Coordinates of C-alpha atoms in Angstrom, one line a residue:
X19 CA 59.9 -3.9 -53.5
X20 CA 62.5 -1.1 -53.4
X21 CA 60.7 0.7 -56.2
X22 CA 57.3 0.4 -54.3
X23 CA 58.8 1.9 -51.2
X24 CA 60.4 4.6 -53.2
X25 CA 57.1 5.5 -54.8
X26 CA 55.3 5.5 -51.5
X27 CA 57.9 7.8 -50.0
X28 CA 57.5 10.2 -52.9
X29 CA 53.7 10.3 -52.5
X30 CA 54.1 10.9 -48.8
X31 CA 56.6 13.8 -49.4
X32 CA 54.2 15.3 -52.0
X33 CA 51.3 15.1 -49.6
X34 CA 53.2 16.7 -46.8
X35 CA 54.5 19.3 -49.1
X36 CA 51.0 20.0 -50.4
X37 CA 49.6 20.3 -46.9
X38 CA 52.4 22.6 -45.9
X39 CA 51.9 24.7 -48.9
X40 CA 48.2 24.9 -48.2
X41 CA 48.9 25.9 -44.6
X42 CA 51.3 28.6 -45.8
X43 CA 49.3 29.9 -48.7
X44 CA 45.8 29.9 -47.1
X45 CA 45.3 32.0 -44.1
X46 CA 42.4 30.6 -41.9
X47 CA 41.6 34.1 -40.7
X48 CA 40.3 34.8 -44.2
X49 CA 37.3 32.6 -43.1
X50 CA 36.5 34.7 -40.0
X51 CA 34.4 37.4 -41.5
X52 CA 32.7 34.9 -43.9
X53 CA 31.7 32.5 -41.0
X54 CA 30.3 35.5 -39.0
X55 CA 28.3 36.6 -41.9
X56 CA 26.9 33.2 -42.7
X57 CA 25.9 32.5 -39.1
X58 CA 24.1 35.8 -38.9
X59 CA 22.5 35.4 -42.3
X60 CA 21.2 31.9 -41.6
X61 CA 20.1 32.3 -38.0
X62 CA 20.4 35.9 -37.0
X63 CA 22.8 35.0 -34.2
X64 CA 26.1 36.9 -33.7
X65 CA 29.3 34.7 -33.7
X66 CA 32.3 36.2 -31.9
X67 CA 35.7 34.5 -32.3
X68 CA 38.5 35.8 -29.9
X69 CA 42.1 35.5 -31.0
X70 CA 43.6 34.5 -34.3
X71 CA 42.5 31.3 -36.2
X72 CA 45.3 28.8 -36.8
X73 CA 45.8 25.5 -38.7
X74 CA 46.1 22.1 -37.1
X75 CA 47.3 19.4 -39.5
X76 CA 47.5 16.1 -37.6
X77 CA 45.6 13.8 -37.3
X78 CA 42.9 15.8 -39.0
X79 CA 43.1 19.1 -40.9
X80 CA 41.4 21.6 -38.6
X81 CA 41.1 25.2 -37.8
X82 CA 41.6 26.1 -34.2
X83 CA 40.2 29.2 -32.5
X84 CA 40.4 30.7 -29.0
X85 CA 37.3 31.6 -27.0
X86 CA 34.1 31.8 -29.0
X87 CA 30.5 32.9 -28.2
X88 CA 27.2 32.8 -30.0
X89 CA 24.6 35.4 -29.0
X90 CA 21.0 35.8 -30.0
X91 CA 19.8 39.3 -31.3
X92 CA 19.1 41.6 -28.4
X93 CA 20.2 39.1 -25.7
X94 CA 22.3 40.2 -22.8
X95 CA 24.2 36.9 -22.4
X96 CA 25.5 34.5 -25.1
X97 CA 23.6 31.4 -25.9
X98 CA 26.8 29.4 -26.3
X99 CA 30.3 30.2 -25.2
X100 CA 33.4 27.9 -25.2
X101 CA 37.0 28.0 -24.2
X102 CA 38.1 26.9 -27.6
X103 CA 36.6 25.6 -30.9
X104 CA 37.9 23.2 -33.5
X105 CA 36.6 23.0 -37.1
X106 CA 37.6 19.8 -38.9
X107 CA 37.5 20.7 -42.6
X108 CA 37.8 18.7 -45.8
X109 CA 41.0 19.2 -47.8
X110 CA 39.8 18.8 -51.4
X111 CA 37.1 21.5 -51.2
X112 CA 39.7 24.0 -50.1
X113 CA 41.4 23.8 -53.5
X114 CA 38.2 25.2 -55.0
X115 CA 37.7 27.8 -52.3
X116 CA 35.0 25.9 -50.4
X117 CA 35.0 25.6 -46.6
X118 CA 33.4 22.3 -45.9
X119 CA 33.3 21.8 -42.2
X120 CA 33.1 18.1 -41.4
X121 CA 33.0 18.4 -37.6
X122 CA 32.6 21.2 -35.1
X123 CA 34.1 20.5 -31.7
X124 CA 33.5 22.7 -28.6
X125 CA 35.6 22.2 -25.5
X126 CA 34.4 23.5 -22.2
X127 CA 31.3 25.0 -23.6
X128 CA 28.6 26.7 -21.6
X129 CA 25.1 26.6 -23.1
X130 CA 22.6 29.0 -21.5
X131 CA 18.9 28.6 -22.1
X132 CA 17.8 31.4 -19.8
X133 CA 15.6 34.5 -20.2
X134 CA 18.8 36.6 -20.5
X135 CA 20.0 34.6 -23.5
X136 CA 16.7 34.7 -25.4
X137 CA 16.2 36.8 -28.5
X138 CA 14.8 40.2 -27.8
X139 CA 13.5 42.8 -30.3
X140 CA 13.9 46.5 -29.7
X141 CA 10.7 48.1 -28.8
X142 CA 10.7 50.4 -31.8
X143 CA 12.0 47.8 -34.3
X144 CA 9.9 47.5 -37.5
X145 CA 7.9 44.2 -37.9
X146 CA 8.9 42.3 -41.0
X147 CA 7.6 39.2 -42.6
X148 CA 10.2 37.1 -40.9
X149 CA 12.6 37.5 -38.0
X150 CA 15.4 35.8 -39.8
X151 CA 17.4 37.0 -42.8
X152 CA 17.2 34.5 -45.7
X153 CA 20.6 33.6 -47.1
X154 CA 21.3 34.7 -50.7
X155 CA 20.9 32.1 -53.4
X156 CA 24.5 32.6 -54.7
X157 CA 27.6 33.4 -52.6
X158 CA 30.8 34.7 -54.1
X159 CA 34.0 33.2 -52.7
X160 CA 33.8 30.6 -50.0
X161 CA 30.8 28.2 -49.2
X162 CA 30.1 26.7 -45.8
X163 CA 28.8 23.3 -44.7
X164 CA 28.8 21.3 -41.4
X165 CA 28.5 17.5 -41.1
X166 CA 29.5 16.7 -37.5
X167 CA 29.2 18.3 -34.1
X168 CA 31.1 17.3 -31.0
X169 CA 30.8 18.9 -27.6
X170 CA 33.0 17.8 -24.7
X171 CA 33.1 18.5 -21.0
X172 CA 30.5 21.3 -21.3
X173 CA 27.7 22.8 -19.2
X174 CA 24.0 23.6 -20.0
X175 CA 22.2 26.2 -17.9
X176 CA 18.4 26.0 -18.2
X177 CA 15.9 28.4 -16.7
X178 CA 12.3 29.1 -17.5
X179 CA 10.7 32.4 -16.6
X180 CA 10.3 32.6 -12.8
X181 CA 11.7 29.1 -12.2
X182 CA 14.9 27.9 -10.6
X183 CA 18.0 27.4 -12.7
X184 CA 18.9 23.8 -13.6
X185 CA 22.5 23.1 -14.5
X186 CA 23.5 20.1 -16.7
X187 CA 27.1 19.2 -16.3
X188 CA 29.7 17.0 -18.0
X189 CA 27.9 17.2 -21.3
X190 CA 29.5 15.0 -24.0
X191 CA 27.7 15.2 -27.4
X192 CA 28.6 13.6 -30.7
X193 CA 26.3 14.2 -33.7
X194 CA 26.7 13.2 -37.3
X195 CA 24.3 14.3 -40.1
X196 CA 24.0 13.5 -43.8
X197 CA 22.7 15.6 -46.7
X198 CA 19.1 14.3 -46.0
X199 CA 19.1 16.0 -42.6
X200 CA 19.2 12.7 -40.8
X201 CA 21.5 12.7 -37.7
X202 CA 22.9 10.2 -35.3
X203 CA 23.3 11.5 -31.8
X204 CA 25.2 10.2 -28.8
X205 CA 24.9 12.2 -25.5
X206 CA 25.9 11.8 -21.9
X207 CA 25.5 14.3 -19.1
X208 CA 24.9 14.7 -15.4
X209 CA 22.5 16.9 -13.4
X210 CA 23.1 17.8 -9.7
X211 CA 20.3 19.5 -7.8
X212 CA 18.9 19.5 -4.2
X213 CA 21.5 16.9 -3.2
X214 CA 20.4 14.6 -6.0
X215 CA 22.5 13.4 -8.9
X216 CA 21.1 12.3 -12.2
X217 CA 23.3 10.7 -14.8
X218 CA 22.1 10.2 -18.4
X219 CA 23.3 8.4 -21.5
X220 CA 21.4 8.6 -24.8
X221 CA 21.7 7.2 -28.3
X222 CA 19.2 8.4 -30.9
X223 CA 18.6 8.8 -34.6
X224 CA 17.0 12.1 -35.6
X225 CA 15.1 12.7 -38.9
X226 CA 14.8 16.4 -39.7
X227 CA 14.1 16.0 -43.4
X228 CA 10.5 17.5 -43.0
X229 CA 11.5 20.1 -40.4
X230 CA 9.9 22.4 -39.3
X231 CA 6.7 20.7 -40.1
X232 CA 7.7 17.4 -38.6
X233 CA 10.7 16.2 -36.5
X234 CA 11.1 12.5 -35.5
X235 CA 13.6 10.7 -33.3
X236 CA 14.2 7.0 -32.5
X237 CA 15.6 6.8 -29.0
X238 CA 17.3 3.4 -29.1
X239 CA 19.1 3.8 -25.7
X240 CA 18.4 6.0 -22.7
X241 CA 20.1 4.9 -19.5
X242 CA 19.8 6.8 -16.3
X243 CA 20.7 6.7 -12.6
X244 CA 19.3 8.9 -9.9
X245 CA 20.9 9.0 -6.5
X246 CA 20.8 11.3 -3.4
X247 CA 18.6 12.6 -0.7
X248 CA 15.1 11.3 -0.1
X249 CA 15.7 8.3 -2.4
X250 CA 16.4 4.6 -1.8
X251 CA 20.0 4.0 -0.7
X252 CA 20.8 2.4 -4.1
X253 CA 19.0 5.1 -5.9
X254 CA 16.7 4.7 -8.9
X255 CA 18.2 3.4 -12.2
X256 CA 16.8 2.0 -15.4
X257 CA 16.6 2.5 -19.2
X258 CA 14.1 3.5 -21.8
X259 CA 13.4 3.3 -25.5
X260 CA 10.8 5.1 -27.5
X261 CA 10.0 6.9 -30.8
X262 CA 9.3 10.6 -30.6
X263 CA 7.5 12.7 -33.2
X264 CA 6.9 16.4 -33.2
X265 CA 4.1 17.8 -35.4
X266 CA 4.5 21.5 -35.7
X267 CA 1.0 22.4 -37.2
X268 CA -0.7 20.7 -34.2
X269 CA 2.1 21.5 -31.8
X270 CA 1.9 17.9 -30.8
X271 CA 4.6 15.7 -29.3
X272 CA 4.0 11.9 -29.5
X273 CA 5.9 9.2 -27.6
X274 CA 5.2 5.8 -29.2
X275 CA 6.5 2.3 -28.4
X276 CA 7.6 3.4 -25.0
X277 CA 9.5 1.0 -22.9
X278 CA 10.6 2.3 -19.5
X279 CA 12.1 0.6 -16.4
X280 CA 12.9 2.0 -13.0
X281 CA 14.7 -0.5 -10.7
X282 CA 12.4 -3.6 -10.9
X283 CA 9.4 -1.6 -12.1
X284 CA 8.4 -1.2 -15.8
X285 CA 6.0 0.7 -18.0
X286 CA 5.0 0.3 -21.6
X287 CA 2.6 2.1 -23.9
X288 CA 2.1 5.5 -25.6
X289 CA 1.8 9.1 -24.6
X290 CA 1.3 12.5 -26.3
X291 CA 0.9 16.1 -25.5
X292 CA -0.4 19.2 -27.3
X293 CA 1.7 22.1 -26.2
X294 CA -0.8 24.9 -26.0
X295 CA -0.9 27.6 -23.4
X296 CA -2.3 24.9 -21.1
X297 CA -0.9 21.5 -22.3
X298 CA -3.2 18.6 -23.0
X299 CA -1.7 15.2 -22.0
X300 CA -2.9 11.7 -22.9
X301 CA -1.3 8.6 -21.4
X302 CA -2.1 4.9 -22.2
X303 CA 0.3 2.7 -20.2
X304 CA 0.5 -0.8 -18.9
X305 CA 2.9 -2.6 -16.7
X306 CA 3.7 -6.2 -15.6
X307 CA 5.1 -4.9 -12.2
X308 CA 5.1 -1.7 -10.3
X309 CA 7.1 -1.8 -7.1
X310 CA 6.3 1.6 -5.5
X311 CA 8.2 0.7 -2.3
X312 CA 11.4 0.4 -4.4
X313 CA 10.9 3.9 -5.8
X314 CA 10.1 5.8 -2.6
X315 CA 12.4 6.0 0.4
X316 CA 11.8 6.9 4.1
X317 CA 8.3 5.4 4.2
X318 CA 8.2 5.0 8.0
X319 CA 4.6 4.0 8.0
X320 CA 5.5 0.9 6.0
X321 CA 8.6 -0.1 8.0
X322 CA 6.8 -2.7 10.1
X323 CA 5.6 -4.4 6.9
X324 CA 9.1 -4.8 5.4
X325 CA 11.8 -7.3 6.0
X326 CA 14.8 -6.4 8.2
X327 CA 17.0 -5.8 5.2
X328 CA 14.5 -3.4 3.8
X329 CA 14.2 -1.6 7.1
X330 CA 18.0 -1.0 7.2
X331 CA 17.8 0.3 3.7
X332 CA 15.1 2.8 4.6
X333 CA 17.0 3.9 7.7
X334 CA 20.2 4.6 5.7
X335 CA 18.4 7.0 3.4
X336 CA 19.5 10.6 3.6
X337 CA 16.7 13.1 4.3
X338 CA 16.0 15.7 1.6
X339 CA 16.9 19.2 2.6
X340 CA 14.2 21.7 3.4
X341 CA 14.2 24.6 0.9
X342 CA 12.0 27.6 1.5
X343 CA 11.3 28.1 -2.2
X344 CA 10.5 24.5 -2.7
X345 CA 7.5 24.0 -0.3
X346 CA 5.2 21.2 -1.4
X347 CA 2.1 22.3 -3.3
X348 CA -0.5 21.0 -0.9
X349 CA -3.2 22.8 -2.7
X350 CA -2.7 20.8 -5.9
X351 CA -2.8 24.0 -7.9
X352 CA -0.5 22.6 -10.5
X353 CA -3.5 20.6 -11.7
X354 CA -5.0 23.8 -13.0
X355 CA -2.3 24.3 -15.6
X356 CA -3.1 21.3 -17.9
X357 CA -5.6 18.7 -18.9
X358 CA -4.9 15.0 -19.0
X359 CA -6.4 11.6 -19.7
X360 CA -4.6 8.8 -18.0
X361 CA -5.1 5.0 -18.3
X362 CA -2.7 2.7 -16.5
X363 CA -3.1 -1.1 -16.2
X364 CA -0.7 -3.1 -14.0
X365 CA -0.6 -6.8 -13.5
X366 CA 1.1 -6.4 -10.1
X367 CA 1.6 -3.4 -7.8
X368 CA 3.7 -3.6 -4.6
X369 CA 2.9 -0.8 -2.2
X370 CA 3.7 -0.4 1.6
X371 CA 4.5 -4.1 1.7
X372 CA 1.1 -5.1 0.1
X373 CA 0.8 -7.0 -3.1
X374 CA -2.1 -5.9 -5.4
X375 CA -3.0 -7.6 -8.7
X376 CA -5.0 -6.6 -11.8
X377 CA -4.9 -2.9 -11.0
X378 CA -6.9 -0.7 -13.4
X379 CA -6.7 3.1 -13.3
X380 CA -8.6 5.6 -15.5
X381 CA -8.7 9.3 -14.6
X382 CA -9.2 12.7 -16.3
X383 CA -8.0 16.2 -15.3
X384 CA -9.9 19.2 -16.6
X385 CA -7.7 22.1 -15.4
X386 CA -8.1 21.3 -11.7
X387 CA -11.0 19.0 -11.7
X388 CA -9.6 15.5 -11.4
X389 CA -12.1 12.7 -11.8
X390 CA -11.0 9.1 -10.9
X391 CA -13.6 7.1 -12.8
X392 CA -11.7 3.8 -12.2
X393 CA -9.2 2.8 -9.5
X394 CA -9.6 -0.9 -8.8
X395 CA -7.6 -4.0 -8.1
X396 CA -7.4 -7.3 -6.3
X397 CA -5.8 -8.1 -2.9
X398 CA -5.6 -11.7 -2.0
X399 CA -9.0 -13.2 -2.8
X400 CA -10.8 -9.9 -2.4
X401 CA -11.2 -6.8 -4.5
X402 CA -11.4 -3.0 -3.9
X403 CA -12.5 0.1 -5.9
X404 CA -11.8 3.7 -5.1
X405 CA -13.6 6.0 -7.6
X406 CA -13.6 9.7 -6.6
X407 CA -13.1 13.3 -7.4
X408 CA -10.5 15.9 -6.5
X409 CA -11.6 19.5 -7.0
X410 CA -8.5 21.8 -6.9
X411 CA -10.0 24.7 -8.8
X412 CA -10.3 26.7 -5.6
X413 CA -7.8 27.6 -2.9
X414 CA -8.9 24.8 -0.7
X415 CA -8.9 21.4 -2.5
X416 CA -11.6 18.9 -1.8
X417 CA -11.4 15.1 -2.1
X418 CA -14.4 12.9 -2.3
X419 CA -14.1 9.1 -2.6
X420 CA -16.6 6.3 -2.6
X421 CA -14.6 3.2 -1.6
X422 CA -16.1 -0.3 -2.1
X423 CA -14.2 -3.2 -0.6
X424 CA -15.1 -6.9 -0.8
X425 CA -13.5 -9.6 1.3
X426 CA -10.1 -7.9 1.9
X427 CA -7.9 -9.3 4.6
X428 CA -7.7 -6.5 7.2
X429 CA -4.6 -7.6 9.1
X430 CA -1.9 -6.7 6.5
X431 CA -3.7 -3.4 5.8
X432 CA -3.5 -2.4 9.5
X433 CA 0.1 -3.4 9.6
X434 CA 1.0 -1.5 6.5
X435 CA -0.4 1.8 7.9
X436 CA 1.2 1.2 11.3
X437 CA -2.0 0.7 13.3
X438 CA -1.1 -1.4 16.4
X439 CA -4.4 -3.4 16.3
X440 CA -4.0 -7.2 16.1
X441 CA -7.2 -7.8 14.1
X442 CA -7.6 -10.3 11.2
X443 CA -10.5 -11.2 9.1
X444 CA -12.2 -10.5 5.7
X445 CA -13.4 -6.9 5.5
X446 CA -16.2 -5.5 3.3
X447 CA -17.1 -1.9 3.2
X448 CA -19.0 0.6 1.2
X449 CA -19.2 4.3 1.9
X450 CA -18.3 7.9 1.1
X451 CA -15.4 9.9 2.5
X452 CA -14.1 13.5 1.9
X453 CA -11.0 15.5 2.9
X454 CA -8.6 18.2 1.9
X455 CA -5.3 16.2 1.6
X456 CA -4.5 12.8 0.2
X457 CA -2.2 11.1 2.6
X458 CA -2.5 8.8 5.6
X459 CA -1.9 11.5 8.2
X460 CA -4.6 13.7 6.7
X461 CA -7.0 10.8 6.8
X462 CA -6.3 10.3 10.5
X463 CA -6.9 13.9 11.3
X464 CA -9.1 15.8 9.0
X465 CA -11.2 13.4 6.8
X466 CA -14.9 12.8 7.3
X467 CA -17.4 10.2 6.0
X468 CA -19.7 7.3 6.7
X469 CA -19.6 3.7 5.7
X470 CA -21.3 0.3 6.2
X471 CA -18.8 -2.3 7.5
X472 CA -19.0 -6.1 7.7
X473 CA -16.4 -8.7 8.6
X474 CA -16.3 -12.4 8.4
X475 CA -14.1 -14.9 10.3
X476 CA -12.6 -12.1 12.4
X477 CA -10.2 -12.5 15.3
X478 CA -8.9 -9.9 17.7
X479 CA -5.7 -10.9 19.6
X480 CA -5.1 -9.8 23.2
X481 CA -8.5 -10.2 24.7
X482 CA -11.0 -13.1 24.9
X483 CA -14.5 -11.8 25.6
X484 CA -15.8 -15.3 26.4
X485 CA -13.0 -16.1 28.8
X486 CA -13.3 -12.7 30.6
X487 CA -17.0 -13.2 31.3
X488 CA -16.9 -16.9 32.3
X489 CA -14.0 -16.4 34.7
X490 CA -15.8 -13.5 36.3
X491 CA -18.9 -15.6 36.7
X492 CA -17.1 -18.5 38.3
X493 CA -15.5 -16.2 40.8
X494 CA -19.0 -14.9 41.8
X495 CA -20.8 -18.2 41.7
X496 CA -19.2 -21.6 42.5
X497 CA -22.1 -23.5 41.0
X498 CA -20.8 -22.9 37.5
X499 CA -17.7 -24.4 35.9
X500 CA -16.0 -23.5 32.6
X501 CA -13.1 -24.8 30.5
X502 CA -9.7 -24.3 31.9
X503 CA -7.9 -23.0 28.8
X504 CA -8.8 -20.5 26.0
X505 CA -6.7 -18.8 23.4
X506 CA -6.2 -15.1 24.1
X507 CA -8.4 -14.1 21.1
X508 CA -12.0 -13.2 20.4
X509 CA -13.3 -14.9 17.3
X510 CA -16.5 -13.9 15.4
X511 CA -18.0 -15.6 12.4
X512 CA -19.7 -12.4 11.4
X513 CA -19.6 -8.8 12.4
X514 CA -21.3 -5.6 11.2
X515 CA -21.4 -1.9 12.1
X516 CA -22.2 1.6 10.9
X517 CA -19.0 3.7 10.9
X518 CA -18.7 7.5 11.0
X519 CA -15.4 9.3 10.7
X520 CA -15.1 12.9 11.8
X521 CA -11.7 14.7 12.1
X522 CA -9.9 11.8 13.7
X523 CA -12.7 10.2 15.7
X524 CA -14.2 7.0 14.3
X525 CA -17.6 6.2 15.7
X526 CA -19.0 2.7 15.5
X527 CA -22.8 2.2 15.9
X528 CA -25.1 -0.7 15.7
X529 CA -22.3 -3.2 16.2
X530 CA -23.4 -6.8 16.0
X531 CA -21.4 -10.0 16.0
X532 CA -21.9 -13.6 16.4
X533 CA -20.0 -16.9 16.7
X534 CA -20.8 -20.4 17.9
X535 CA -20.0 -19.5 21.5
X536 CA -21.1 -15.8 21.9
X537 CA -23.2 -13.0 20.6
X538 CA -22.5 -9.3 21.1
X539 CA -24.0 -5.8 20.3
X540 CA -22.6 -2.4 21.1
X541 CA -21.2 0.9 20.1
X542 CA -18.0 2.9 20.7
X543 CA -15.4 5.4 19.4
X544 CA -11.8 5.1 18.3
X545 CA -9.4 8.1 18.4
X546 CA -7.2 7.6 15.3
X547 CA -4.8 10.4 16.4
X548 CA -4.3 9.4 20.0
X549 CA -4.8 5.7 19.2
X550 CA -7.3 5.2 22.0
X551 CA -10.7 3.6 22.1
X552 CA -13.8 3.5 24.3
X553 CA -16.3 0.8 23.3
X554 CA -19.2 -0.8 25.2
X555 CA -20.6 -4.2 24.4
X556 CA -23.4 -6.4 25.6
X557 CA -21.9 -9.9 25.4
X558 CA -24.0 -13.1 25.6
X559 CA -21.9 -16.3 26.1
X560 CA -23.8 -19.2 24.4
X561 CA -21.4 -22.1 25.1
X562 CA -18.7 -23.4 27.4
X563 CA -20.8 -23.5 30.6
X564 CA -20.9 -26.4 33.0
X565 CA -22.6 -27.0 36.3
X566 CA -26.1 -25.9 37.6
X567 CA -28.4 -26.5 34.6
X568 CA -30.9 -23.8 35.5
X569 CA -28.1 -21.2 36.1
X570 CA -26.3 -22.1 32.9
X571 CA -29.5 -21.7 30.9
X572 CA -30.0 -18.3 32.5
X573 CA -26.4 -17.3 31.6
X574 CA -26.9 -18.3 28.0
X575 CA -29.6 -15.8 27.6
X576 CA -28.1 -13.0 29.7
X577 CA -26.2 -10.1 28.1
X578 CA -23.2 -9.1 30.2
X579 CA -22.0 -5.4 29.9
X580 CA -18.4 -5.2 28.9
X581 CA -16.4 -2.0 28.4
X582 CA -13.1 -2.0 26.5
X583 CA -11.1 1.2 26.7
X584 CA -7.7 2.8 26.7
X585 CA -4.6 2.8 24.4
X586 CA -4.8 0.3 21.5
X587 CA -1.5 -1.3 22.6
X588 CA -2.6 -1.8 26.2
X589 CA -6.4 -2.1 26.4
X590 CA -8.3 -2.1 29.7
X591 CA -11.7 -3.7 30.4
X592 CA -14.4 -3.6 33.0
X593 CA -17.3 -6.1 33.7
X594 CA -20.5 -5.8 35.6
X595 CA -21.1 -9.5 36.3
X596 CA -22.1 -9.2 39.9
X597 CA -24.8 -6.6 39.2
X598 CA -26.2 -8.6 36.3
X599 CA -26.3 -11.8 38.3
X600 CA -27.8 -10.0 41.3
X601 CA -30.5 -8.6 39.0
X602 CA -31.1 -12.0 37.5
X603 CA -31.3 -13.7 40.9
X604 CA -33.7 -11.0 42.1
X605 CA -35.8 -11.4 39.1
X606 CA -35.9 -15.1 39.5
X607 CA -36.7 -14.8 43.2
X608 CA -39.6 -12.4 42.4
X609 CA -41.0 -14.7 39.8
X610 CA -41.0 -17.6 42.2
X611 CA -42.5 -15.6 45.1
X612 CA -45.2 -14.4 42.8
X613 CA -45.9 -17.9 41.7
X614 CA -46.2 -18.9 45.4
X615 CA -48.6 -16.1 46.1
X616 CA -50.8 -17.2 43.2
X617 CA -51.0 -20.7 44.7
X618 CA -51.4 -19.6 48.4
X619 CA -53.5 -16.5 48.4
X620 CA -55.3 -17.5 51.6
X621 CA -52.1 -18.4 53.5
X622 CA -51.3 -16.5 56.7
X623 CA -47.8 -15.9 55.3
X624 CA -49.0 -14.2 52.1
X625 CA -48.8 -10.8 53.8
X626 CA -45.2 -11.3 54.7
X627 CA -44.3 -12.4 51.2
X628 CA -46.0 -9.3 49.7
X629 CA -43.9 -7.1 52.0
X630 CA -40.8 -8.9 51.0
X631 CA -41.6 -8.4 47.3
X632 CA -42.1 -4.7 47.8
X633 CA -38.7 -4.3 49.3
X634 CA -37.0 -6.2 46.5

């Protein structure tokens, strides 16, 4: 054992002595000019190393430098700059004058992908066959190779021409590659912009063996969390996995085997884009659940449809700041910059407190002409379809939709869009509508269109037409009795109308409804902005009468004018029962007097009866 320990100590002393001799005999500054030449020869970029290079022996043999920068030809700002750089090198290759860099580590790096850091050619520069200098086949002296790259606590500044700068902070990158140009990448970073914070963590395997013709990456992990203004109080978080392929000849990026989650929503499928001057997108996605309410905050129109806990969540959301340069593009002009084909199928979609199933969407965008060939789904036992077109090729966009609705329960729809109308029933509708903006407020104020509307088993809370008329009749005539109690609701087995919408005013014509106890016809208007109405009905009460048989039979065939008007939340009404009954009684009296005259033409009182008829 003593001999073994002695041998190990001798080996350790020799190793330490060898490293010390190497550090003393080899000056790392001898590599400075060589590295600068190699970087420029292989990429055209200018490497600048500030301060002397020095050795660092433990725990890894490394070369340390001070501040460094990497600048593209003709650029006014460096592409990469760092407070310090560490090159972990292999020991054995140094003995044969080879600089094999196993890992490059940048601490406090700033990466700028901006117009100022892009490569620029002098205006009078000659045009050669290539913008890069090919490295010589044989190099005298040292050789140079890199196997690993590590970036810690760094910053990326990204800016496209004319766009706002985006800063990516806290970048931590670890990349390892082999001699087959296959790399393993681990990356984490954080982006803060407009009072929003996005955290990312990524693990990927990159295959650059066929680069630049093809580049592929298997993203095995992509976790993210987005928090801040104009978002749900708990933010949006999730993960994704996919396989990405870049095909240089076609300039085509493919995303296959996509798995994406956002809170409790998910998407799967494939997507690809051809990056031409105007990109061409193709999406084919499906989902088992899309909870849109969980991804959008501050939806005040849907608050009444949510649970109290959800209401508190919406109220605690911070508003997004108003930025003058970030005004919403209400002209949809961004649709002109690309073409797209999109197919999305979802088993369940939760929106504004409503649950839709079997949702199918198919749409195409041809540089500003968006055609929605299919947008359909089921709600309860009914179905709905909203095909349409958005033409954004001109300064003023134009929407045209042809909705078709079959047996949709109307009550939850009215609640979801904050209409204070206590109406229930199965709605069917078919029509055509057009407008210039796609939101609920624009529909209330500026849309136009016509539709045919029918409803079955409808009930309107707050007003009972039958009760109003019968109580008015009993007050005017004591010979008629009615039931003492009714629910405060008007129920119809069937209802139909022709609807016309014009900049906030909904006109209903040819209204007709029927139930076992009443029939009605009428017309009216509803102001969607002021939430007021003015409707006139002729209501015939068919049942519920007691008393004078002859009078009851007359009432069953007599339409009573009824006007309903005022704010939706506090409706008023007026009846003209007295006038109608008076006319009916006068008509009945004239009929009887005429009958008497026919039977008593020669009577001495016939003259008086004729004078009475003339006065009536």
